[in-house]
Amino acid sequence: MNTLKATFCTTMVLGATLLIAKPALATQFIAADSSPGTQACMAVAANKSYSLRKALRDLNISKAVMSKKLHCNNLSMGDFVSLYNLDKSANYLNIDTSTRTSIKDLAKSYNPEKVIITGPK
């Protein structure tokens, strides 16, 4: 019985630790300037629907324009959200990332710690 309790307690502690711990290699996005395009790209990079809603309202941009015409770091919005796994932003902008096909080298990990965000030029 004591072995069962010890195993259960160990499992609970490890589970709680995994839920609380943040990933060590989280990507940090840095704005290159304060242009409206860069602000919109930073809102997408935040990966939070409420920050996207606020940016759309503040910049007076529609969801369709943001998802189809805005380019961040010279990438289309679909490619940008796929590259950095911004799934919440993709869902809010109605961008389907599940149908994209690409070949990834699993041995080479492209996950920089800091990314400079630039809007359209």
mmCIF file of C-alpha atoms in Angstrom:
data_model
loop_
_atom_site.group_PDB
_atom_site.id
_atom_site.type_symbol
_atom_site.label_atom_id
_atom_site.label_comp_id
_atom_site.label_asym_id
_atom_site.label_seq_id
_atom_site.Cartn_x
_atom_site.Cartn_y
_atom_site.Cartn_z
ATOM 1 C CA MET A 1 0.000 0.000 0.000
ATOM 2 C CA ASN A 2 2.853 2.402 0.814
ATOM 3 C CA THR A 3 4.436 1.688 -2.561
ATOM 4 C CA LEU A 4 1.177 2.598 -4.273
ATOM 5 C CA LYS A 5 0.957 5.880 -2.328
ATOM 6 C CA ALA A 6 4.574 6.750 -3.119
ATOM 7 C CA THR A 7 4.061 6.029 -6.817
ATOM 8 C CA PHE A 8 0.882 8.103 -6.895
ATOM 9 C CA CYS A 9 2.541 11.053 -5.108
ATOM 10 C CA THR A 10 5.562 10.921 -7.420
ATOM 11 C CA THR A 11 3.309 10.874 -10.474
ATOM 12 C CA MET A 12 1.312 13.858 -9.204
ATOM 13 C CA VAL A 13 4.442 15.898 -8.458
ATOM 14 C CA LEU A 14 5.974 15.169 -11.867
ATOM 15 C CA GLY A 15 2.700 15.949 -13.624
ATOM 16 C CA ALA A 16 2.339 19.279 -11.826
ATOM 17 C CA THR A 17 5.945 20.171 -12.623
ATOM 18 C CA LEU A 18 5.401 19.503 -16.334
ATOM 19 C CA LEU A 19 2.264 21.648 -16.383
ATOM 20 C CA ILE A 20 3.945 24.587 -14.682
ATOM 21 C CA ALA A 21 7.305 24.492 -16.467
ATOM 22 C CA LYS A 22 7.757 26.738 -19.499
ATOM 23 C CA PRO A 23 9.643 25.585 -22.575
ATOM 24 C CA ALA A 24 13.310 26.509 -22.426
ATOM 25 C CA LEU A 25 13.586 27.579 -26.060
ATOM 26 C CA ALA A 26 10.588 29.874 -26.379
ATOM 27 C CA THR A 27 10.805 32.246 -29.352
ATOM 28 C CA GLN A 28 10.881 35.931 -28.465
ATOM 29 C CA PHE A 29 9.555 38.311 -31.123
ATOM 30 C CA ILE A 30 11.031 41.832 -31.331
ATOM 31 C CA ALA A 31 9.502 44.654 -33.410
ATOM 32 C CA ALA A 32 11.892 46.247 -35.911
ATOM 33 C CA ASP A 33 9.930 49.517 -36.018
ATOM 34 C CA SER A 34 6.593 50.985 -34.989
ATOM 35 C CA SER A 35 4.876 50.915 -38.381
ATOM 36 C CA PRO A 36 1.266 49.696 -38.572
ATOM 37 C CA GLY A 37 2.331 46.614 -40.552
ATOM 38 C CA THR A 38 4.855 45.637 -37.905
ATOM 39 C CA GLN A 39 2.269 46.208 -35.159
ATOM 40 C CA ALA A 40 -0.123 43.882 -36.982
ATOM 41 C CA CYS A 41 2.621 41.246 -37.356
ATOM 42 C CA MET A 42 3.471 41.535 -33.655
ATOM 43 C CA ALA A 43 -0.202 40.965 -32.799
ATOM 44 C CA VAL A 44 -0.158 37.795 -34.905
ATOM 45 C CA ALA A 45 3.117 36.700 -33.270
ATOM 46 C CA ALA A 46 1.558 37.129 -29.805
ATOM 47 C CA ASN A 47 -0.637 34.121 -30.688
ATOM 48 C CA LYS A 48 -3.581 35.433 -28.648
ATOM 49 C CA SER A 49 -6.969 36.108 -30.177
ATOM 50 C CA TYR A 50 -7.750 39.093 -27.934
ATOM 51 C CA SER A 51 -4.530 40.913 -28.933
ATOM 52 C CA LEU A 52 -5.355 40.233 -32.587
ATOM 53 C CA ARG A 53 -8.877 41.600 -32.134
ATOM 54 C CA LYS A 54 -7.500 44.729 -30.466
ATOM 55 C CA ALA A 55 -4.901 45.257 -33.204
ATOM 56 C CA LEU A 56 -7.515 44.835 -35.936
ATOM 57 C CA ARG A 57 -9.725 47.412 -34.231
ATOM 58 C CA ASP A 58 -6.894 49.872 -33.474
ATOM 59 C CA LEU A 59 -5.340 49.655 -36.946
ATOM 60 C CA ASN A 60 -8.721 49.536 -38.722
ATOM 61 C CA ILE A 61 -7.826 46.389 -40.688
ATOM 62 C CA SER A 62 -10.216 43.588 -41.583
ATOM 63 C CA LYS A 63 -9.447 39.918 -40.919
ATOM 64 C CA ALA A 64 -9.512 39.208 -44.648
ATOM 65 C CA VAL A 65 -6.912 41.879 -45.418
ATOM 66 C CA MET A 66 -4.691 40.684 -42.585
ATOM 67 C CA SER A 67 -4.853 37.018 -43.558
ATOM 68 C CA LYS A 68 -4.597 37.436 -47.335
ATOM 69 C CA LYS A 69 -2.559 40.586 -48.010
ATOM 70 C CA LEU A 70 -0.297 41.208 -45.021
ATOM 71 C CA HIS A 71 3.253 39.850 -45.202
ATOM 72 C CA CYS A 72 5.441 39.446 -42.121
ATOM 73 C CA ASN A 73 9.210 39.047 -42.572
ATOM 74 C CA ASN A 74 8.583 38.716 -46.332
ATOM 75 C CA LEU A 75 6.392 35.649 -45.742
ATOM 76 C CA SER A 76 2.710 35.288 -46.486
ATOM 77 C CA MET A 77 0.566 35.113 -43.370
ATOM 78 C CA GLY A 78 -0.042 31.385 -43.858
ATOM 79 C CA ASP A 79 3.673 30.667 -44.115
ATOM 80 C CA PHE A 80 4.450 32.933 -41.141
ATOM 81 C CA VAL A 81 1.977 31.257 -38.763
ATOM 82 C CA SER A 82 3.089 27.808 -39.951
ATOM 83 C CA LEU A 83 6.798 28.545 -39.489
ATOM 84 C CA TYR A 84 6.406 29.657 -35.873
ATOM 85 C CA ASN A 85 3.453 27.369 -34.965
ATOM 86 C CA LEU A 86 1.083 30.261 -34.212
ATOM 87 C CA ASP A 87 -2.012 28.063 -34.141
ATOM 88 C CA LYS A 88 -4.306 30.419 -32.192
ATOM 89 C CA SER A 89 -3.602 33.297 -34.574
ATOM 90 C CA ALA A 90 -4.163 30.982 -37.548
ATOM 91 C CA ASN A 91 -7.501 29.843 -36.143
ATOM 92 C CA TYR A 92 -8.651 33.420 -35.490
ATOM 93 C CA LEU A 93 -7.681 34.517 -39.004
ATOM 94 C CA ASN A 94 -9.278 31.386 -40.547
ATOM 95 C CA ILE A 95 -5.978 30.168 -41.986
ATOM 96 C CA ASP A 96 -5.911 26.412 -42.473
ATOM 97 C CA THR A 97 -2.408 25.235 -41.629
ATOM 98 C CA SER A 98 -3.227 21.524 -41.762
ATOM 99 C CA THR A 99 -3.228 21.375 -45.577
ATOM 100 C CA ARG A 100 0.244 22.827 -46.066
ATOM 101 C CA THR A 101 2.882 20.404 -47.229
ATOM 102 C CA SER A 102 6.546 20.865 -46.441
ATOM 103 C CA ILE A 103 9.671 18.862 -45.849
ATOM 104 C CA LYS A 104 11.384 19.490 -42.530
ATOM 105 C CA ASP A 105 14.831 18.344 -41.545
ATOM 106 C CA LEU A 106 14.227 17.003 -38.062
ATOM 107 C CA ALA A 107 17.932 16.962 -37.239
ATOM 108 C CA LYS A 108 18.259 20.681 -37.988
ATOM 109 C CA SER A 109 16.091 22.591 -35.577
ATOM 110 C CA TYR A 110 15.178 26.090 -36.779
ATOM 111 C CA ASN A 111 13.868 27.666 -33.612
ATOM 112 C CA PRO A 112 15.787 30.882 -32.911
ATOM 113 C CA GLU A 113 15.396 32.453 -29.504
ATOM 114 C CA LYS A 114 14.860 35.984 -30.895
ATOM 115 C CA VAL A 115 13.138 36.934 -34.137
ATOM 116 C CA ILE A 116 13.015 40.501 -35.481
ATOM 117 C CA ILE A 117 9.538 41.159 -36.920
ATOM 118 C CA THR A 118 9.120 43.491 -39.884
ATOM 119 C CA GLY A 119 5.919 44.416 -41.639
ATOM 120 C CA PRO A 120 5.389 45.010 -45.357
ATOM 121 C CA LYS A 121 7.598 47.537 -47.092
#
